[in-house]
Each structure stands twice: as C-alpha cells, then as structure tokens.
Coordinates of C-alpha atoms in Angstrom, one line a residue:
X258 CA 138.5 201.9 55.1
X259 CA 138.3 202.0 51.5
X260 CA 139.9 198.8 49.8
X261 CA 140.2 197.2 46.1
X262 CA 137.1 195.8 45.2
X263 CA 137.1 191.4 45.3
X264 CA 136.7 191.1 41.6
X265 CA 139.7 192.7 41.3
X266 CA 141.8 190.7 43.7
X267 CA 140.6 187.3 41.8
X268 CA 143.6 187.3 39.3
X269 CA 146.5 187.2 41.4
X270 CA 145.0 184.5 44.0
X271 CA 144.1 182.3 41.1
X272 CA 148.2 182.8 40.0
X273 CA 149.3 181.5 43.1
X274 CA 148.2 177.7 42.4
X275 CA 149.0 177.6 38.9
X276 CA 151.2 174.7 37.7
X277 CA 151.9 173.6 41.8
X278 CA 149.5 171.2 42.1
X279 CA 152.3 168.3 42.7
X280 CA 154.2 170.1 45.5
X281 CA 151.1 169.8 47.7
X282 CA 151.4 166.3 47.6
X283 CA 154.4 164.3 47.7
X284 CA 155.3 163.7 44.3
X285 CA 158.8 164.8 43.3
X286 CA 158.1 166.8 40.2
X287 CA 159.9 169.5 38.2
X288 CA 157.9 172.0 40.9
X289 CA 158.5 170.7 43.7
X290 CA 158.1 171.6 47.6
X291 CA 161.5 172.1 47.9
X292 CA 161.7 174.6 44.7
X293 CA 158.6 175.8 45.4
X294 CA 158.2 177.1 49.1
X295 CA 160.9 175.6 50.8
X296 CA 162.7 179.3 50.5
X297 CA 164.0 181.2 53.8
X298 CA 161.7 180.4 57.0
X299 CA 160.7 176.9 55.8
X300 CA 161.4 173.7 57.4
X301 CA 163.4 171.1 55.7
X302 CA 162.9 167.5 55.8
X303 CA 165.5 165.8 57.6
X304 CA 165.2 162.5 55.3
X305 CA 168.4 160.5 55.9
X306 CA 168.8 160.7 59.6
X307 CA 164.6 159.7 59.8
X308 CA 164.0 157.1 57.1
X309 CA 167.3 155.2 56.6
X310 CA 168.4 153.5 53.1
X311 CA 167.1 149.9 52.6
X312 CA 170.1 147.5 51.9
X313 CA 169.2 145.5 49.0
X314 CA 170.8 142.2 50.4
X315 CA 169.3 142.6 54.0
X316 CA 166.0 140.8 55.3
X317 CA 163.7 144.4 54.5
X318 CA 166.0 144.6 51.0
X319 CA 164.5 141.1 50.7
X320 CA 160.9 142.2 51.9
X321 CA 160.5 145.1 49.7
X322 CA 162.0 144.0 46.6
X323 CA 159.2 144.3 44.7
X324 CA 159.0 148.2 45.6
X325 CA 160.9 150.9 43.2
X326 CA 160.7 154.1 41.4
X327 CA 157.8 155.3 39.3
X328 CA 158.8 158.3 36.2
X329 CA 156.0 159.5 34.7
X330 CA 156.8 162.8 31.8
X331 CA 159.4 163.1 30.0
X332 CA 163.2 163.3 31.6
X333 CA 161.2 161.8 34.6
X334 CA 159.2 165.1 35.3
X335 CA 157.3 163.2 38.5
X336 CA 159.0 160.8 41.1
X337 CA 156.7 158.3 42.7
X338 CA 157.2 155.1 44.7
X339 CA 155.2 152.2 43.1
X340 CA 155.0 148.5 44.1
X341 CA 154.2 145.4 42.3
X342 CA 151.3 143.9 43.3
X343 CA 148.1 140.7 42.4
X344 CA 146.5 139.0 44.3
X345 CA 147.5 135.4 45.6
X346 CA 149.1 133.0 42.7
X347 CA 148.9 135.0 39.8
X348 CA 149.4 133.9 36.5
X349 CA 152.8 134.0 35.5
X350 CA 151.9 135.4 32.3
X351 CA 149.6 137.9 32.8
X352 CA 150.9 141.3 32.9
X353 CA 152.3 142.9 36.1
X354 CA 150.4 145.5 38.1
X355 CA 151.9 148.1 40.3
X356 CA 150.2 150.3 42.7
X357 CA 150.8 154.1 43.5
X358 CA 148.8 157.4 44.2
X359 CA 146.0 158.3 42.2
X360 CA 147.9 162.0 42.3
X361 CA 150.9 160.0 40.6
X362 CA 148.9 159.7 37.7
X363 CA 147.4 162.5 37.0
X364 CA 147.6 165.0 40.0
X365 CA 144.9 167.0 38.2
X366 CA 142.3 164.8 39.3
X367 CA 138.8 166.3 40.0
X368 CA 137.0 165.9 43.3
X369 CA 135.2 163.3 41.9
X370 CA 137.1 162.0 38.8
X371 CA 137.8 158.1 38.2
X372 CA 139.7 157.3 35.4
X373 CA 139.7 153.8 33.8
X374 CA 141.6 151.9 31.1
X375 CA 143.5 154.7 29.8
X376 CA 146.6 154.6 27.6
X377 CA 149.7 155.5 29.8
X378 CA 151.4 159.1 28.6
X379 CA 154.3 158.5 27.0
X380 CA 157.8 157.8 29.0
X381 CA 156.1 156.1 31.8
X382 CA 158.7 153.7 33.6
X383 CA 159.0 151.8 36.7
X384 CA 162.2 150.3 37.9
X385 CA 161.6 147.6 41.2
X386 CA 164.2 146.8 43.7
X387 CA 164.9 150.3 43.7
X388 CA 168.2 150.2 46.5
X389 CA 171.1 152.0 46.7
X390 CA 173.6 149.3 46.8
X391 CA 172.4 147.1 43.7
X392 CA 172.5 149.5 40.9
X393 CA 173.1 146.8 37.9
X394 CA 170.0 144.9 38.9
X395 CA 168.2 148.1 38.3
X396 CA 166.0 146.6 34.9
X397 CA 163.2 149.6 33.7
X398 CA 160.2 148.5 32.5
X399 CA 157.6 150.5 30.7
X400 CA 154.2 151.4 31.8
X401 CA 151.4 150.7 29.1
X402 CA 148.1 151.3 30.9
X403 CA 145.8 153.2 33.6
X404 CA 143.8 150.3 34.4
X405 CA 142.4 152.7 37.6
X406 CA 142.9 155.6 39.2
X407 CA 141.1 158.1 41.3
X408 CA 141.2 160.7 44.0
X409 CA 137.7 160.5 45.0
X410 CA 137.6 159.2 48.6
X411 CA 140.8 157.6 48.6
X412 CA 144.1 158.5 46.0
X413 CA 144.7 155.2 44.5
X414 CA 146.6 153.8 41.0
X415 CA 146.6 150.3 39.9
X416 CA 148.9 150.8 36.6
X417 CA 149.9 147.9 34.1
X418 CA 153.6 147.1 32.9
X419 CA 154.8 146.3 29.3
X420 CA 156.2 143.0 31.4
X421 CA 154.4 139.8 33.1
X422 CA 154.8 138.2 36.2
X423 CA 157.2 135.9 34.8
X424 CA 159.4 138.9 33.4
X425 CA 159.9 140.0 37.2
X426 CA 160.4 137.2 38.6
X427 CA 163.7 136.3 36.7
X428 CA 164.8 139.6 38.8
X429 CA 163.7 137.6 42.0
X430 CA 160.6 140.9 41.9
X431 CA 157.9 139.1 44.1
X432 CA 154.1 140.9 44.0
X433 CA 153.0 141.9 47.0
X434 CA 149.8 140.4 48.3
X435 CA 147.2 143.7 48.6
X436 CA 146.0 142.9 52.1
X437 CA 141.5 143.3 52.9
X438 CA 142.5 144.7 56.3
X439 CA 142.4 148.3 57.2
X440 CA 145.3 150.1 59.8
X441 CA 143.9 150.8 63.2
X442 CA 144.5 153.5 65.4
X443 CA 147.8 152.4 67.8
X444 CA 148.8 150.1 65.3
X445 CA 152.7 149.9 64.6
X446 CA 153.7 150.2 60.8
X447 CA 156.5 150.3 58.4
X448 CA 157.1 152.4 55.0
X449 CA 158.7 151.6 52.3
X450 CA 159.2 155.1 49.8
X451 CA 161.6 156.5 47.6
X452 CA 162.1 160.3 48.9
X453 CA 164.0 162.9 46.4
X454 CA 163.6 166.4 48.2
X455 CA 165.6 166.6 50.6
X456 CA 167.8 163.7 49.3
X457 CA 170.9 164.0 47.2
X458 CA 170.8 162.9 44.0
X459 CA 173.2 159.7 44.7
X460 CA 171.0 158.5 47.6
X461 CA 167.5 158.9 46.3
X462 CA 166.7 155.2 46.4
X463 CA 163.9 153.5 48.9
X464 CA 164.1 154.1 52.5
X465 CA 162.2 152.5 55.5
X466 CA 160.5 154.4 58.2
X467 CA 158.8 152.8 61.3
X468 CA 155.8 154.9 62.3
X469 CA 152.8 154.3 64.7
X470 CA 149.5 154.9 63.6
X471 CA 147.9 157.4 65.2
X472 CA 144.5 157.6 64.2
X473 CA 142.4 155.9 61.4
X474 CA 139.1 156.7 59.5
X475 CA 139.8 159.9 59.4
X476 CA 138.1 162.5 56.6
X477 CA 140.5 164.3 55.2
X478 CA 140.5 167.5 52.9
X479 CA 143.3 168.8 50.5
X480 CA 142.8 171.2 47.9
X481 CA 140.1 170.0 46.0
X482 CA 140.0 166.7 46.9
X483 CA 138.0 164.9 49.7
X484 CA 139.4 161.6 50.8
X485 CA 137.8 159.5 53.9
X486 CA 138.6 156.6 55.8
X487 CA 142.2 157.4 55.6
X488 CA 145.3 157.2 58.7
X489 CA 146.9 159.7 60.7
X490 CA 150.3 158.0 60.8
X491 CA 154.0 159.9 62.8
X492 CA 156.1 158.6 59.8
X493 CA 159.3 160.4 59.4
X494 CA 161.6 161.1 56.4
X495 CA 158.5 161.4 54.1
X496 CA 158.8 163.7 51.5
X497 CA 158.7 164.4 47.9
X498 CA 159.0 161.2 45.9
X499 CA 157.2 159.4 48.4
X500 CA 153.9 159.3 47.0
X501 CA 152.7 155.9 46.5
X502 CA 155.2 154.5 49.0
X503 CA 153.4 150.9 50.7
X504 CA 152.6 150.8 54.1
X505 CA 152.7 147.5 55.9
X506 CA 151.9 145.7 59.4
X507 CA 155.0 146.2 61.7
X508 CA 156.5 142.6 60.5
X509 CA 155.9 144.0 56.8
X510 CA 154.0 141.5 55.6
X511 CA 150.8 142.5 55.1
X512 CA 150.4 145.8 52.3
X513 CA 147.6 147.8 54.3
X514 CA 147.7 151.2 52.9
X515 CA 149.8 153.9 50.5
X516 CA 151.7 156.8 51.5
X517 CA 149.4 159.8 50.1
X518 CA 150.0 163.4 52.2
X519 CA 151.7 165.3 54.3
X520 CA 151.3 168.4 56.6
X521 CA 154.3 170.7 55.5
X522 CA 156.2 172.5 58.0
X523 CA 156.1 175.8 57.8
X524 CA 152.6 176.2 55.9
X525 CA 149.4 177.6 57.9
X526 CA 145.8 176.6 58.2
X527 CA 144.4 174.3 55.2
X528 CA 145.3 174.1 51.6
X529 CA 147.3 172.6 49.4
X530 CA 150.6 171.4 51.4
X531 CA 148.5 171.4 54.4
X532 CA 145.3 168.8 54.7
X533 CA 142.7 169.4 57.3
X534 CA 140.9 166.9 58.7
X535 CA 137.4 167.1 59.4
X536 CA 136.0 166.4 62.7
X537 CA 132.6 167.2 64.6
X538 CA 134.0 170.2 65.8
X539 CA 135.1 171.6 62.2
X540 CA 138.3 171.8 60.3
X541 CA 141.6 170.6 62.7
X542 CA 144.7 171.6 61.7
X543 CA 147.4 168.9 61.8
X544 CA 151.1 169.1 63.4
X545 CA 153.7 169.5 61.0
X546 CA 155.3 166.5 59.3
X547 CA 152.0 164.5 59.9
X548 CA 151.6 162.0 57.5
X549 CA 148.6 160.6 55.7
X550 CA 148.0 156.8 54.3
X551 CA 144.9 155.6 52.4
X552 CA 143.7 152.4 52.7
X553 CA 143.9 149.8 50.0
X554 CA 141.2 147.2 50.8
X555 CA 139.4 148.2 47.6
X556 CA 142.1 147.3 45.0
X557 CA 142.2 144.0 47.4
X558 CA 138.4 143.1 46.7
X559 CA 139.1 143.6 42.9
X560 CA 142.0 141.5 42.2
X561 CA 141.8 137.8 40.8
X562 CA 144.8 136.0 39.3
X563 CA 144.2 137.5 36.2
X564 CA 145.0 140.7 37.1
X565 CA 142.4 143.9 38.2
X566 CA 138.8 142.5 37.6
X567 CA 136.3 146.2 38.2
X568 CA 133.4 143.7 37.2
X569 CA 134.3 141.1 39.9
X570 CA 131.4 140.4 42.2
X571 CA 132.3 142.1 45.4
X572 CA 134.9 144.5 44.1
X573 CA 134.5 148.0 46.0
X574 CA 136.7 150.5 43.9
X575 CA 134.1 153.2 42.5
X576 CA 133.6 153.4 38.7
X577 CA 133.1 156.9 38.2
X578 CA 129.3 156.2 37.0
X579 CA 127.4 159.0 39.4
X580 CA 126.2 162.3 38.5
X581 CA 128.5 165.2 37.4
X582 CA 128.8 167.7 39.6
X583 CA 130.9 171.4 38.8
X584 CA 131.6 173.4 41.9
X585 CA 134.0 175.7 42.6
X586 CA 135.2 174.5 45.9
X587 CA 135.1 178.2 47.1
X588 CA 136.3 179.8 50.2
X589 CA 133.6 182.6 51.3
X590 CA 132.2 184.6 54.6
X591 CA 128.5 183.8 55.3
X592 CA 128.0 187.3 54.2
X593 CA 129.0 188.6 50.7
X594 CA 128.5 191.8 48.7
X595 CA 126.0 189.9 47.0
X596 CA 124.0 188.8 49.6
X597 CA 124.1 185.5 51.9
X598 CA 126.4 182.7 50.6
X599 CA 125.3 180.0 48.4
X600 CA 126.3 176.7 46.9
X601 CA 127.4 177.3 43.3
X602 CA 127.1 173.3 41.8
X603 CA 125.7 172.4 38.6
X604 CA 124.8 168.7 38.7
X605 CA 124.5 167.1 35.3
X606 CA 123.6 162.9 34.2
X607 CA 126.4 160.5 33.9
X608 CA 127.2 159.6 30.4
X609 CA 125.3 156.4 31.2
X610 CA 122.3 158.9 31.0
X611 CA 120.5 156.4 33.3
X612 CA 120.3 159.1 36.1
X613 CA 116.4 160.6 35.5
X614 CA 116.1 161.7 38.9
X615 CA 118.6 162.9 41.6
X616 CA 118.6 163.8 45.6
X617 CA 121.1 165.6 47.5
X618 CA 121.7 166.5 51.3
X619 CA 124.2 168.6 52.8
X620 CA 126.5 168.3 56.3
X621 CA 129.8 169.3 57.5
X622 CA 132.5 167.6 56.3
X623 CA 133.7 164.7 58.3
X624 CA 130.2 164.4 59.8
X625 CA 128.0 164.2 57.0
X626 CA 127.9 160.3 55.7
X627 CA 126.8 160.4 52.0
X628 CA 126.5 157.0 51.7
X629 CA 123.8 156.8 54.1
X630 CA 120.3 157.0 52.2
X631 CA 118.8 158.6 55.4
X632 CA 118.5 162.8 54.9
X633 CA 118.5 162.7 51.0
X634 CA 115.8 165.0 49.4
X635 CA 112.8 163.5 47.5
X636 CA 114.3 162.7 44.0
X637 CA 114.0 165.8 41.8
X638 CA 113.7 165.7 37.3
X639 CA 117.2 165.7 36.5
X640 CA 117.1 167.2 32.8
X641 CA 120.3 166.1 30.5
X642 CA 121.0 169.7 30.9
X643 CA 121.4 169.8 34.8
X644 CA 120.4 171.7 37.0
X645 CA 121.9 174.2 39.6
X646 CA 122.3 173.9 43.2
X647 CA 122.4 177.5 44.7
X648 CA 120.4 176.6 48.1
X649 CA 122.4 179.4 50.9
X650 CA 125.4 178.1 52.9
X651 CA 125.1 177.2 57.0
X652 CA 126.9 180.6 58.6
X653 CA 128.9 178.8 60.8
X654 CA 132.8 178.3 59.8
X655 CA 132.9 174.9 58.5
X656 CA 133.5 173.2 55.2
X657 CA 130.3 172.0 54.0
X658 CA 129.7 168.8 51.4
X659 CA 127.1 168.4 49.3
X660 CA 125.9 164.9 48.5
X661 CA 124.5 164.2 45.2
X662 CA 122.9 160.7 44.0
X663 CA 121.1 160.1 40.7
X664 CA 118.5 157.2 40.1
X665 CA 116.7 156.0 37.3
X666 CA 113.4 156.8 39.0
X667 CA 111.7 158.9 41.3
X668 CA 111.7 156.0 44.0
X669 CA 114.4 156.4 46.0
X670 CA 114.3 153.2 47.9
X671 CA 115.5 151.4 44.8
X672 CA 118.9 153.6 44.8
X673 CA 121.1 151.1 46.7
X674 CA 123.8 151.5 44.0
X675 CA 123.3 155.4 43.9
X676 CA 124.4 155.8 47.8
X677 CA 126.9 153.4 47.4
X678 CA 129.2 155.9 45.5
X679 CA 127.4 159.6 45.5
X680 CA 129.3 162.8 44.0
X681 CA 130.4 165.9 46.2
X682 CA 130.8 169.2 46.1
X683 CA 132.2 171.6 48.7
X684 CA 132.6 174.8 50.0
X685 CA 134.1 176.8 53.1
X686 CA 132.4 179.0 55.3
X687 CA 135.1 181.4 56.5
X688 CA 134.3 184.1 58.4
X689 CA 138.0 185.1 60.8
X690 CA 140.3 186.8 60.1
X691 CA 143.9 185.7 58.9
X692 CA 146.2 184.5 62.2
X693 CA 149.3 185.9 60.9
X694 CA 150.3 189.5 60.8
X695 CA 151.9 190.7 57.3
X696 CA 155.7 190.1 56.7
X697 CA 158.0 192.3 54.3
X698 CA 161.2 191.0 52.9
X699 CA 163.5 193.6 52.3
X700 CA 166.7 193.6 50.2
X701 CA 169.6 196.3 50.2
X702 CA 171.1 197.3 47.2
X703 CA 173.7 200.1 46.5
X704 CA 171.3 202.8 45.5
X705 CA 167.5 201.2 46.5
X706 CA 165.4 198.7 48.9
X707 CA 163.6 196.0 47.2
X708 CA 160.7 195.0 48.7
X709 CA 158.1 192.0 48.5
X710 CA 154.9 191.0 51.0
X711 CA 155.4 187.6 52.0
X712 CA 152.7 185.3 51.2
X713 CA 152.0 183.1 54.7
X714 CA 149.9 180.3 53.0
X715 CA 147.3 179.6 53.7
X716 CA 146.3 182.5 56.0
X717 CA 147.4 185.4 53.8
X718 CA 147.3 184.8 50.0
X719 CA 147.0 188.2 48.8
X720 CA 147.9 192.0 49.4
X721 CA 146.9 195.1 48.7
X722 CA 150.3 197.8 49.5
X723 CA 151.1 201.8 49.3
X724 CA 154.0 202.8 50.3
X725 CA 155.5 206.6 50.7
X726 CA 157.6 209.2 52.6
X727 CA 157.7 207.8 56.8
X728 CA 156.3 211.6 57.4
X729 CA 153.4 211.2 55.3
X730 CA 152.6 208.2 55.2
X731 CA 148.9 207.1 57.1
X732 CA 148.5 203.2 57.2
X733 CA 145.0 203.4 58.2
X734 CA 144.4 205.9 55.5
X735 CA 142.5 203.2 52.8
X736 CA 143.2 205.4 50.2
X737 CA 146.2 204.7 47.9
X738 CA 146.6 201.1 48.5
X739 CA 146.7 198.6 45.2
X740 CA 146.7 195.2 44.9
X741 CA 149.8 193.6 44.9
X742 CA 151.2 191.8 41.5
X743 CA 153.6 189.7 42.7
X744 CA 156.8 192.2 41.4
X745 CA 159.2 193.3 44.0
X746 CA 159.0 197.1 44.6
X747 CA 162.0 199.5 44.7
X748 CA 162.3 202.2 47.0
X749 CA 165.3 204.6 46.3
X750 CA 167.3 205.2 49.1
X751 CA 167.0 209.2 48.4
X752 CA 163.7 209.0 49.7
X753 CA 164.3 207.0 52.9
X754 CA 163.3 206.7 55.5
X755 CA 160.0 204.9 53.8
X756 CA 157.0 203.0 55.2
X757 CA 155.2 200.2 53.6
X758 CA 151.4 199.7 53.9
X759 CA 150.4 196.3 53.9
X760 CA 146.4 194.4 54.6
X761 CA 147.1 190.8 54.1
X762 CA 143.8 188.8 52.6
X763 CA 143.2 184.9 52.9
X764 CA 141.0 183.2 50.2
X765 CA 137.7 184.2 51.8
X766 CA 138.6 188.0 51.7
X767 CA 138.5 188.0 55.9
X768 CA 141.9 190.9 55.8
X769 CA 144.3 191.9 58.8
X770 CA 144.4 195.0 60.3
X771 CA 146.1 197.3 58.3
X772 CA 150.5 197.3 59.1
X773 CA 153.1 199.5 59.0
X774 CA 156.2 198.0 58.1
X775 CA 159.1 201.0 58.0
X776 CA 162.0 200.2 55.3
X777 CA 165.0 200.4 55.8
X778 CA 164.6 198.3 58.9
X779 CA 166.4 195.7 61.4
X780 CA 165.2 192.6 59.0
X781 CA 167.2 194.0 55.6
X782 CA 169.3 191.6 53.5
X783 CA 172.1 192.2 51.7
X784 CA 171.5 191.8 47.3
X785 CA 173.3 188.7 47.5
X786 CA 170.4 187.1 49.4
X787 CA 167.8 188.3 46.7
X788 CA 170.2 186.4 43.8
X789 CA 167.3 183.8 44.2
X790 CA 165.2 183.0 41.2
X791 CA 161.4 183.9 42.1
X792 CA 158.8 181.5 41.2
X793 CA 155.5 182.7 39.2
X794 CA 153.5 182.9 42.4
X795 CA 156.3 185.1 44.4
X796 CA 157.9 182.9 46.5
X797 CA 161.7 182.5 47.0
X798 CA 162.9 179.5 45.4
X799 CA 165.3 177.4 47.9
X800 CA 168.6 178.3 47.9
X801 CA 170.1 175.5 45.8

C-alpha cells in the first residue's frame, strides 16, 4: 500500500492540541471540554443530580466556607475551585494562602517545571464561600503571588491573596488545616468543587460529592505530565471548574488531597482527557468519569504560621533545582524508518550550575522508582552544554521514564539530595494498531454531501482520504489518498453514488485497515445539524 510519508502527517497532529491544553483537565476555561469535544456521541456530565449544591447556612455550608471560586485571565478565562488554607494558628496578619491545581496556574506546565515566587498575571481573583444561596457575602479578593506551583509528580498551587487572615475572618472565612495524612484505598471521602460545564450559569457555585476511594499511590500519566502517588477516587458530578476542588476524610475535617483529573467519557486509550495509569503490566485504561486526587502532605510539611516556608527543615515540596531535561514525550513503534527507536532527551545543568556530573536509569512507568539510588549509571561529565540521551527504546509497548540526577561529583553515594527529586523524561512504545474503525459524518445539503473523518481520540488522530465515483473507486488501492486538513469535503450530488476512502492513524503511525465508507448513506444529517461552529482541530463544537 502506498501511503503519505510521516513527515508529512506531523502538521496536522500537532494542530489537534493547540490551545486545548485546559479541556484535558478540569479547568473551566474559554476552551473547554464541553466546547471542545463534547459535540454529538459524547457523554455529558450529569453535574446537578451527582454533586448537589452546598447550602451556605447548613453544617457542610459551615464546613466549607473557606472554599470558593478561583478566576485567573481576563473576563475570568479559567474557572478553578481554591480553598484557604495555613497551618494551625496562623498569624492573623499574615497574608492568606489558598490552594488549587498546579494546572490552574499555568496549565502549560512542563513535565518537570516548578515555579516559585512569581508575580500573579493580572485579574487573578478568588471569591470564598462561594454558595448559591448567599450571594451578598460574595467579597473578591485579588491574588498577588505564585508562592508555588508545579505539575511534577503531583499538580499543586499554594497562591497568596492581596488580603490577611484577619481580612477573611471578618467574613467568618476559616483556613483549612492542610492535613500530613495521605487517602487510602477503601477510604470514604467528600469533595468540595465548583463545576461550570455542565452547570448553568445561575447554579455554578460549590457542590459536594461523596466518593470512595478506590485505589491510592497510583502513577498516573496525562499528556506530558507524570504525576505519582495520586488516588483513584468514584466521585461524581466532577467536571470542568472543578480543578483544585479539596478532598476531605468522610466527616470533612481533615483536607487530604485536591481534585486534579478526570477520565472523560467518550475519549479512547491515553491522552489528554484521558489519564492512564501505569501499572506492572503497562498502561491501564481507566472507566469513564474516574476521578483523580493528588495528595497534599507536601504543602502540609511546608507550612508554619507565617505562611509557606520552602526552606523549612522537613518541608517536602520539590524546588525545581535538578537537571533540565528536553524530550519530546513521543509516541513511536519500536521500529521506525530510521531504524530502531531511541530516546531523544537533552539533559542540561540547573541554573544552580552545581550539577558536574549526572546518572540516569530507565524503567517502565509506574514500575521504575527514580528516587531509588539503586540502578543509576556511574555519574558521567555533564558539560554546561548538555549532553544527549539517544540510548534505543525497550520494544515492548510500554511508556518508558527516564531518570535523570545531577551531582556535584563523580561520587554518587553523596547524591542523597539528587535522588530525592530526579527529572524525567518519557516516551511510548506503541506498536498496535488503532481499536476503532474510521467514522464519516455526513451532511445533506440541497445540491452536495459534506463530509468530515471523525477524529476518535486518542486511537485515531489523523487521516489520510480519496474519495471518487462508487464504480471506480478501489479502497485498497494506496494510490490517490492525501492527508486530511481538517476542511469538510463536498461531494456534488451529480456524481453520487460516491465512496470515501479513509486509513485512520494514531500518534505512533500504527493505521487501520483501509475503509470504505459509501456517501450518501443511512448515517446522513440534514444541514441544519452541520450549523455547528467547528473548532480548529475539527471537532463539532456542542450544540449550545
């Protein structure tokens, strides 16, 4: 079969994550999962009947109070849930700290990013006692400062207010103690998050969910990120907006862990929208609606009643002071035109420039502990300029981490620091073949068809297509097909009956057999239903 070269398929893959980073996640941006890939076929959350309203005067109103909305961009372009937290008697007059996502922040955050002490963008707000039924308490308050936040190994935000302690408390706003313990698997819990997809707007205020957790320390993977220790939990009514929502013991007093991810219905294998975790038997798939918490004992161990202390003896929260390490997080077959796979990292010195030396291992995700000193390489020069990490992948289909720790010597039994918080990179081995056959979506107009591929993400994320006269038309005929650029294609009616050719690619170039899809056919809509605005990457926007 003869096919369009990869380098040539590169561009429109690449289109298909641009500017959607946030509807992976659950923050409730301008692009949202709702606008995004919500469209025809989707799943939509069912958020009132499964996480209902908080009343602000009832015991949990009382409980949560000092939970509420986070707006970050301006006209509120992201929706988070934030909560005011310190650790036990703060000073009244120190300024108040509320913790979110890291994703909330920034949701551009590298695999291994930390950011510290950074000015807050401009028309950051957070409003607490965010409930529907006590609107004229609703006081907003502006965020000045990023004291922390990351979304390497866990996606954490500890964010400073333009108010103190004392400012809240005149609106009865208690901090919430940041509890040292961890959720464990069976444990009951409770949610607290403010959900806006899925929610009209008069009723997107902070809900409750009861849950169950249903498994903890688990390694998860999303996108570029790599988070571990974090819990499998059967919340319900999560969805955009509640990023950053506290989870608590079942009595809700004790803060163990954030509201981070979610498996959305309707999306396939892993990606963005759709975390994996890692296990020793390779990447599992999670059931829809799944949700994920992270843990928040770090922020705990870094809290005095000043406020967040990083140099506190026995604080835990990484301060982004290993190596730098570039990857491209690729999705590849053990096999490529260019010979067997291989890791493509450069590793380069912290800005501390007290890394000389470095050492690196590799494992599968979820099974591979980079922490653990045990399996590193002998330390290797590690020249201000890098060096390059191009060793050939396992051929199994896994995704595979590589660790990498930089020391100040060539000893590496003096690197206790080094292990404690290594840098990653990743990549997939991928060698099957998409799950999923193609799909067409087909719209009747007066004179023509209009057709479009349907992306199935994350199984099929590009096509190539030819299309021509039923008669003449030979599917398994390579020649002819193009790649696909995301523009519906008209078929006159004059020439019907037509057939479509379609060979659906995921983002290791594994294809599907090649499909016939005839047009017109039993699965044609009317040009009413195409009245939908199309997003850049070619999805239907929701029907609003």
């Amino acid at each position: 079969m003869k096919t369009v070269s990869s380098s040539s398929r590169r561009w429109p893959a690449a289109v298909a994550l641009s500017g959607l980073i946030a509807a992976g996640l659950l923050t409730g941006g301008l692009i949202s999962q709702a606008s995004y890939f919500w469209g025809d076929g989707f799943a939509k959350p069912s958020v009132s009947t499964k996480a209902p309203l908080i009343d602000s005067a009832s015991a949990d109103g009382k409980r949560f109070r000092a939970s509420g909305r986070l707006l970050g961009g301006a006209g509120g372009g992201t929706n988070c849930t934030a909560t005011v937290v310190s650790a036990p008697h703060p000073i009244a007059s120190a300024r108040a700290l509320v913790l979110t996502n890291g994703h909330c922040v920034r949701d551009t955050l590298k695999t291994n990013e930390v950011a510290i002490g950074e000015p807050a963008p401009q028309n950051w707000s957070f409003t607490p006692a965010y409930f529907h039924d006590n609107p004229t308490e609703h006081q907003t308050f502006p965020v000045e400062r990023v004291a922390y936040a990351t979304m390497k190994d866990t996606d954490i935000a500890v964010l400073e207010l333009g108010a103190t302690y004392r400012d809240l408390a005149k609106l009865k706003v208690v901090p919430r103690i940041v509890s040292a313990d961890k959720p464990t698997a069976g444990q009951a819990l409770r949610a607290a998050h403010a959900p806006v997809i899925g929610v009209s707007p008069g009723e997107q205020f902070l809900r409750l969910s009861t849950c169950r957790a249903k498994a903890a320390a688990v390694a998860t993977h999303e996108y570029t990120w790599l988070w571990k220790g974090t819990t499998r939990t059967d919340c319900l009514g999560i969805s955009g907006g509640s990023s950053g929502g506290i989870v608590t013991t079942e009595d809700g007093d004790r803060l163990v862990a954030l509201i981070n991810t979610v498996a959305t219905p309707g999306y396939l294998g892993c990606g963005l929208g759709r975390p994996c975790e890692g296990t020793a038997t390779g990447l599992v798939i999670p059931r829809d609606d799944t949700v994920y918490a992270v843990p928040v004992d770090r922020v705990a161990s870094c809290l005095d009643p000043t406020g967040l202390r990083l140099d506190k003896q026995g604080c835990l929260l990484d301060l982004g002071q290993q190596v730098d390490v570039a990857f491209s997080g690729r999705e590849t077959q053990s096999q490529t035109p260019g010979g067997p796979a291989r890791w493509d990292a450069h590793v380069r010195p912290a800005t501390t420039l007290q890394q000389k030396y470095a050492a690196f291992k590799t494992g599968p995700f979820g099974v591979v502990d980079c922490t653990d000193p045990v399996g590193y390489s002998r330390p290797q020069p590690l020249p201000a300029a890098g060096l390059d990490v191009t060793d050939v992948l396992p051929t199994p289909d896994r995704l595979y981490v590589l660790c990498a720790a930089g020391g100040p010597n060539a000893e590496s039994e003096t690197w206790k620091n080094s292990f404690q918080y290594p840098a990653y990179a990743f990549a997939r081995v991928d060698n099957a073949s998409p799950t999923v056959a193609p799909k067409l979506d087909i719209a009747e107009f007066e004179d023509e068809y209009r057709v479009r591929p349907e992306f199935l993400l994350w199984e099929i994320t590009y096509y190539e297509i030819k299309y021509g006269p039923r008669a003449t038309t030979d599917c398994d005929n390579g020649d002819g097909y193009v790649p696909y650029r995301r523009v519906p294609i008209s078929l006159p009616k004059s020439g019907a009956p037509w057939t479509v050719c379609l060979i659906g690619y995921d983002n290791a170039d594994n294809t599907t057999s090649p499909t016939a899809l005839p047009v017109p056919s039993g699965g044609v809509r009317s040009a009413r239903g195409l009245l939908r605005l199309l997003t850049p990457g070619g999805t239907a926007a929701a029907s609003r």
